[in-house]
Amino acid sequence: MKGFVGLCFFLPGILFAEINPWNLRPDVRILTRKEVSHIVMERRSDHFRVTLIVSERFPYNYKALSHLFFFRMEDEKKAFELANQMDKYLDTGKAFTITLNGSEIQTLVWGEP
């Protein structure tokens, strides 16, 4: 019985625990609409880019710096579809997780880790 009561008190805390972004590795970011101000498509000589303009994680946004993170895409249609998909996903209020290699986005996980 004591185990069941303990489980009732501690299980919701584990299930609904939030991830602290300051505890993540430096190359991992969780992004929401609040951090992503623009989604831009760029044409390069050998590829297309979907670029996210992201504000720095800082309590005072007027002091924040912007950073550019990009996906490298082969064709314009795939880049356009990815940009629209990310825009619609962020508009729902959900977050996605990216893993970076410099400024290039290596992986995208829909939702928080």
Short mmCIF file of N, CA and C in Angstrom, two decimals:
data_model
loop_
_atom_site.label_atom_id
_atom_site.label_comp_id
_atom_site.label_asym_id
_atom_site.label_seq_id
_atom_site.Cartn_x
_atom_site.Cartn_y
_atom_site.Cartn_z
N MET A 1 0.82 -1.20 0.00
CA MET A 1 0.00 0.00 0.00
C MET A 1 0.87 1.26 0.00
N LYS A 2 1.97 1.24 0.79
CA LYS A 2 2.84 2.41 0.84
C LYS A 2 3.47 2.67 -0.52
N GLY A 3 3.80 1.60 -1.24
CA GLY A 3 4.38 1.75 -2.57
C GLY A 3 3.40 2.39 -3.54
N PHE A 4 2.12 2.02 -3.43
CA PHE A 4 1.11 2.60 -4.31
C PHE A 4 0.90 4.08 -4.02
N VAL A 5 0.87 4.44 -2.74
CA VAL A 5 0.71 5.85 -2.36
C VAL A 5 1.92 6.66 -2.83
N GLY A 6 3.12 6.12 -2.65
CA GLY A 6 4.32 6.80 -3.12
C GLY A 6 4.32 6.97 -4.62
N LEU A 7 3.84 5.95 -5.32
CA LEU A 7 3.76 6.02 -6.78
C LEU A 7 2.77 7.10 -7.22
N CYS A 8 1.67 7.24 -6.51
CA CYS A 8 0.67 8.26 -6.85
C CYS A 8 1.23 9.67 -6.67
N PHE A 9 2.12 9.86 -5.71
CA PHE A 9 2.67 11.19 -5.47
C PHE A 9 3.83 11.53 -6.40
N PHE A 10 4.67 10.56 -6.72
CA PHE A 10 5.90 10.86 -7.46
C PHE A 10 5.78 10.63 -8.97
N LEU A 11 4.87 9.79 -9.41
CA LEU A 11 4.74 9.51 -10.83
C LEU A 11 4.31 10.73 -11.64
N PRO A 12 3.33 11.53 -11.20
CA PRO A 12 2.99 12.72 -12.00
C PRO A 12 4.16 13.70 -12.14
N GLY A 13 4.98 13.82 -11.12
CA GLY A 13 6.15 14.70 -11.21
C GLY A 13 7.14 14.24 -12.26
N ILE A 14 7.29 12.94 -12.40
CA ILE A 14 8.20 12.39 -13.40
C ILE A 14 7.60 12.53 -14.79
N LEU A 15 6.31 12.25 -14.93
CA LEU A 15 5.68 12.30 -16.25
C LEU A 15 5.58 13.71 -16.80
N PHE A 16 5.33 14.69 -15.94
CA PHE A 16 5.12 16.06 -16.40
C PHE A 16 6.31 16.97 -16.14
N ALA A 17 7.47 16.39 -15.93
CA ALA A 17 8.67 17.18 -15.69
C ALA A 17 9.06 17.92 -16.97
N GLU A 18 9.44 19.17 -16.83
CA GLU A 18 9.87 19.95 -17.98
C GLU A 18 11.38 19.82 -18.15
N ILE A 19 11.82 19.97 -19.38
CA ILE A 19 13.25 19.90 -19.69
C ILE A 19 13.83 21.29 -19.56
N ASN A 20 14.88 21.40 -18.79
CA ASN A 20 15.56 22.68 -18.63
C ASN A 20 16.52 22.86 -19.80
N PRO A 21 16.35 23.89 -20.66
CA PRO A 21 17.23 24.04 -21.81
C PRO A 21 18.68 24.32 -21.44
N TRP A 22 18.93 24.78 -20.23
CA TRP A 22 20.31 25.05 -19.81
C TRP A 22 21.06 23.77 -19.50
N ASN A 23 20.35 22.65 -19.34
CA ASN A 23 21.00 21.37 -19.07
C ASN A 23 21.31 20.59 -20.35
N LEU A 24 20.94 21.12 -21.50
CA LEU A 24 21.20 20.43 -22.77
C LEU A 24 22.64 20.66 -23.21
N ARG A 25 23.11 19.78 -24.11
CA ARG A 25 24.43 19.99 -24.71
C ARG A 25 24.40 21.28 -25.53
N PRO A 26 25.55 21.91 -25.75
CA PRO A 26 25.57 23.17 -26.51
C PRO A 26 25.13 23.03 -27.96
N ASP A 27 25.19 21.82 -28.52
CA ASP A 27 24.79 21.65 -29.91
C ASP A 27 23.34 21.19 -30.07
N VAL A 28 22.57 21.20 -28.99
CA VAL A 28 21.16 20.81 -29.04
C VAL A 28 20.31 22.01 -28.62
N ARG A 29 19.27 22.28 -29.39
CA ARG A 29 18.36 23.38 -29.08
C ARG A 29 16.92 22.90 -29.17
N ILE A 30 16.09 23.34 -28.26
CA ILE A 30 14.65 23.14 -28.34
C ILE A 30 14.06 24.48 -28.77
N LEU A 31 13.35 24.47 -29.89
CA LEU A 31 12.85 25.71 -30.47
C LEU A 31 11.33 25.74 -30.48
N THR A 32 10.78 26.89 -30.10
CA THR A 32 9.35 27.15 -30.20
C THR A 32 9.17 28.40 -31.06
N ARG A 33 7.93 28.79 -31.26
CA ARG A 33 7.65 30.00 -32.04
C ARG A 33 8.27 31.23 -31.36
N LYS A 34 8.38 31.19 -30.05
CA LYS A 34 8.96 32.32 -29.32
C LYS A 34 10.41 32.57 -29.71
N GLU A 35 11.18 31.51 -29.97
CA GLU A 35 12.59 31.67 -30.34
C GLU A 35 12.79 31.88 -31.84
N VAL A 36 11.94 31.29 -32.68
CA VAL A 36 12.11 31.39 -34.13
C VAL A 36 11.33 32.60 -34.64
N SER A 37 12.07 33.62 -35.10
CA SER A 37 11.37 34.81 -35.59
C SER A 37 11.06 34.73 -37.07
N HIS A 38 11.93 34.09 -37.87
CA HIS A 38 11.71 33.99 -39.31
C HIS A 38 12.17 32.63 -39.82
N ILE A 39 11.50 32.17 -40.86
CA ILE A 39 11.92 30.99 -41.61
C ILE A 39 12.14 31.46 -43.04
N VAL A 40 13.37 31.35 -43.53
CA VAL A 40 13.76 31.94 -44.81
C VAL A 40 14.28 30.84 -45.73
N MET A 41 13.91 30.93 -47.02
CA MET A 41 14.48 30.03 -48.03
C MET A 41 15.55 30.79 -48.80
N GLU A 42 16.71 30.15 -48.96
CA GLU A 42 17.83 30.77 -49.67
C GLU A 42 18.27 29.86 -50.81
N ARG A 43 18.75 30.48 -51.88
CA ARG A 43 19.32 29.72 -52.99
C ARG A 43 20.83 29.91 -52.97
N ARG A 44 21.55 28.80 -52.98
CA ARG A 44 23.01 28.81 -53.10
C ARG A 44 23.38 28.24 -54.45
N SER A 45 24.63 28.31 -54.82
CA SER A 45 25.03 27.84 -56.15
C SER A 45 24.82 26.33 -56.33
N ASP A 46 24.99 25.55 -55.27
CA ASP A 46 24.86 24.10 -55.40
C ASP A 46 23.73 23.48 -54.59
N HIS A 47 23.01 24.27 -53.80
CA HIS A 47 21.93 23.73 -52.98
C HIS A 47 20.98 24.86 -52.55
N PHE A 48 19.92 24.46 -51.87
CA PHE A 48 18.98 25.41 -51.27
C PHE A 48 19.12 25.30 -49.76
N ARG A 49 18.75 26.37 -49.08
CA ARG A 49 18.78 26.38 -47.61
C ARG A 49 17.44 26.83 -47.06
N VAL A 50 17.03 26.18 -45.99
CA VAL A 50 15.93 26.66 -45.17
C VAL A 50 16.59 27.18 -43.90
N THR A 51 16.54 28.49 -43.70
CA THR A 51 17.26 29.12 -42.60
C THR A 51 16.27 29.56 -41.52
N LEU A 52 16.60 29.24 -40.28
CA LEU A 52 15.83 29.69 -39.13
C LEU A 52 16.58 30.84 -38.47
N ILE A 53 15.91 31.96 -38.29
CA ILE A 53 16.50 33.06 -37.54
C ILE A 53 16.00 32.91 -36.11
N VAL A 54 16.92 32.62 -35.21
CA VAL A 54 16.59 32.23 -33.83
C VAL A 54 17.18 33.25 -32.87
N SER A 55 16.36 33.69 -31.90
CA SER A 55 16.88 34.59 -30.88
C SER A 55 17.52 33.79 -29.77
N GLU A 56 18.50 34.38 -29.13
CA GLU A 56 19.26 33.72 -28.07
C GLU A 56 18.39 33.45 -26.86
N ARG A 57 18.70 32.38 -26.13
CA ARG A 57 17.99 32.09 -24.89
C ARG A 57 18.48 33.07 -23.83
N PHE A 58 17.71 34.08 -23.58
CA PHE A 58 18.11 35.12 -22.65
C PHE A 58 16.84 35.68 -22.02
N PRO A 59 16.85 35.96 -20.74
CA PRO A 59 15.61 36.43 -20.10
C PRO A 59 15.11 37.78 -20.62
N TYR A 60 16.00 38.60 -21.12
CA TYR A 60 15.59 39.92 -21.60
C TYR A 60 15.79 39.97 -23.10
N ASN A 61 14.72 39.89 -23.88
CA ASN A 61 14.84 39.78 -25.33
C ASN A 61 15.46 41.00 -25.98
N TYR A 62 15.36 42.17 -25.37
CA TYR A 62 15.96 43.35 -26.01
C TYR A 62 17.49 43.27 -26.01
N LYS A 63 18.06 42.39 -25.19
CA LYS A 63 19.51 42.20 -25.17
C LYS A 63 19.94 40.97 -25.97
N ALA A 64 18.98 40.23 -26.51
CA ALA A 64 19.29 38.96 -27.17
C ALA A 64 19.96 39.17 -28.52
N LEU A 65 20.76 38.18 -28.90
CA LEU A 65 21.39 38.16 -30.21
C LEU A 65 20.65 37.16 -31.09
N SER A 66 20.67 37.39 -32.39
CA SER A 66 20.06 36.45 -33.33
C SER A 66 21.11 35.53 -33.92
N HIS A 67 20.71 34.30 -34.18
CA HIS A 67 21.59 33.31 -34.79
C HIS A 67 20.88 32.69 -35.98
N LEU A 68 21.64 32.34 -36.99
CA LEU A 68 21.09 31.70 -38.18
C LEU A 68 21.46 30.22 -38.17
N PHE A 69 20.46 29.36 -38.24
CA PHE A 69 20.67 27.92 -38.34
C PHE A 69 19.98 27.46 -39.62
N PHE A 70 20.63 26.57 -40.38
CA PHE A 70 20.07 26.22 -41.69
C PHE A 70 20.07 24.73 -41.94
N PHE A 71 19.12 24.30 -42.79
CA PHE A 71 19.06 22.97 -43.37
C PHE A 71 19.59 23.06 -44.78
N ARG A 72 20.38 22.11 -45.20
CA ARG A 72 20.86 22.03 -46.59
C ARG A 72 19.91 21.09 -47.34
N MET A 73 19.30 21.58 -48.42
CA MET A 73 18.33 20.80 -49.19
C MET A 73 18.76 20.73 -50.64
N GLU A 74 18.41 19.63 -51.32
CA GLU A 74 18.81 19.45 -52.72
C GLU A 74 17.95 20.24 -53.69
N ASP A 75 16.63 20.25 -53.47
CA ASP A 75 15.79 20.96 -54.43
C ASP A 75 14.84 21.92 -53.73
N GLU A 76 14.29 22.82 -54.53
CA GLU A 76 13.46 23.90 -54.01
C GLU A 76 12.14 23.39 -53.45
N LYS A 77 11.58 22.37 -54.07
CA LYS A 77 10.29 21.85 -53.62
C LYS A 77 10.39 21.27 -52.21
N LYS A 78 11.43 20.48 -51.94
CA LYS A 78 11.62 19.91 -50.60
C LYS A 78 11.87 21.01 -49.57
N ALA A 79 12.63 22.03 -49.96
CA ALA A 79 12.90 23.15 -49.04
C ALA A 79 11.61 23.89 -48.71
N PHE A 80 10.77 24.12 -49.72
CA PHE A 80 9.51 24.82 -49.51
C PHE A 80 8.58 24.00 -48.61
N GLU A 81 8.52 22.69 -48.84
CA GLU A 81 7.67 21.82 -48.01
C GLU A 81 8.15 21.80 -46.56
N LEU A 82 9.47 21.74 -46.35
CA LEU A 82 10.00 21.74 -44.99
C LEU A 82 9.71 23.07 -44.29
N ALA A 83 9.88 24.18 -44.99
CA ALA A 83 9.62 25.50 -44.40
C ALA A 83 8.15 25.62 -44.00
N ASN A 84 7.24 25.19 -44.86
CA ASN A 84 5.81 25.25 -44.53
C ASN A 84 5.46 24.32 -43.38
N GLN A 85 6.04 23.13 -43.37
CA GLN A 85 5.76 22.17 -42.31
C GLN A 85 6.24 22.71 -40.95
N MET A 86 7.44 23.29 -40.92
CA MET A 86 7.95 23.85 -39.66
C MET A 86 7.10 25.03 -39.21
N ASP A 87 6.67 25.88 -40.14
CA ASP A 87 5.86 27.04 -39.80
C ASP A 87 4.52 26.62 -39.21
N LYS A 88 3.86 25.66 -39.83
CA LYS A 88 2.58 25.18 -39.31
C LYS A 88 2.75 24.49 -37.96
N TYR A 89 3.83 23.72 -37.81
CA TYR A 89 4.08 23.02 -36.55
C TYR A 89 4.33 24.02 -35.42
N LEU A 90 5.11 25.05 -35.68
CA LEU A 90 5.39 26.05 -34.65
C LEU A 90 4.14 26.85 -34.30
N ASP A 91 3.26 27.08 -35.27
CA ASP A 91 2.03 27.82 -35.01
C ASP A 91 1.08 27.07 -34.09
N THR A 92 1.23 25.75 -33.97
CA THR A 92 0.38 24.98 -33.06
C THR A 92 0.81 25.14 -31.60
N GLY A 93 1.97 25.76 -31.37
CA GLY A 93 2.46 25.95 -30.01
C GLY A 93 3.40 24.87 -29.55
N LYS A 94 3.71 23.91 -30.40
CA LYS A 94 4.61 22.82 -30.03
C LYS A 94 6.06 23.23 -30.29
N ALA A 95 6.97 22.41 -29.79
CA ALA A 95 8.40 22.68 -29.95
C ALA A 95 9.05 21.54 -30.72
N PHE A 96 10.17 21.83 -31.38
CA PHE A 96 10.98 20.77 -31.97
C PHE A 96 12.42 20.94 -31.53
N THR A 97 13.17 19.85 -31.61
CA THR A 97 14.55 19.81 -31.15
C THR A 97 15.47 19.67 -32.35
N ILE A 98 16.52 20.49 -32.38
CA ILE A 98 17.50 20.40 -33.45
C ILE A 98 18.87 20.09 -32.87
N THR A 99 19.68 19.39 -33.64
CA THR A 99 21.07 19.13 -33.30
C THR A 99 21.92 19.83 -34.34
N LEU A 100 22.91 20.59 -33.89
CA LEU A 100 23.70 21.44 -34.77
C LEU A 100 25.10 20.90 -34.99
N ASN A 101 25.64 21.23 -36.16
CA ASN A 101 27.06 21.08 -36.46
C ASN A 101 27.50 22.44 -36.97
N GLY A 102 27.98 23.29 -36.08
CA GLY A 102 28.23 24.68 -36.44
C GLY A 102 26.90 25.39 -36.57
N SER A 103 26.61 25.94 -37.74
CA SER A 103 25.31 26.57 -38.00
C SER A 103 24.37 25.67 -38.78
N GLU A 104 24.87 24.52 -39.23
CA GLU A 104 24.03 23.62 -40.02
C GLU A 104 23.27 22.67 -39.10
N ILE A 105 21.99 22.51 -39.37
CA ILE A 105 21.15 21.61 -38.59
C ILE A 105 21.34 20.20 -39.12
N GLN A 106 21.78 19.30 -38.24
CA GLN A 106 22.02 17.91 -38.63
C GLN A 106 20.78 17.04 -38.47
N THR A 107 20.07 17.20 -37.34
CA THR A 107 18.87 16.40 -37.10
C THR A 107 17.75 17.28 -36.60
N LEU A 108 16.54 16.85 -36.90
CA LEU A 108 15.33 17.54 -36.46
C LEU A 108 14.42 16.49 -35.84
N VAL A 109 14.01 16.73 -34.59
CA VAL A 109 13.09 15.83 -33.89
C VAL A 109 11.85 16.65 -33.57
N TRP A 110 10.71 16.20 -34.09
CA TRP A 110 9.46 16.90 -33.81
C TRP A 110 9.07 16.63 -32.37
N GLY A 111 9.00 17.63 -31.55
CA GLY A 111 8.71 17.49 -30.14
C GLY A 111 9.99 17.61 -29.32
N GLU A 112 9.82 17.69 -28.02
CA GLU A 112 10.98 17.80 -27.13
C GLU A 112 11.56 16.41 -26.90
N PRO A 113 12.85 16.33 -26.57
CA PRO A 113 13.47 15.00 -26.36
C PRO A 113 12.94 14.31 -25.12
#
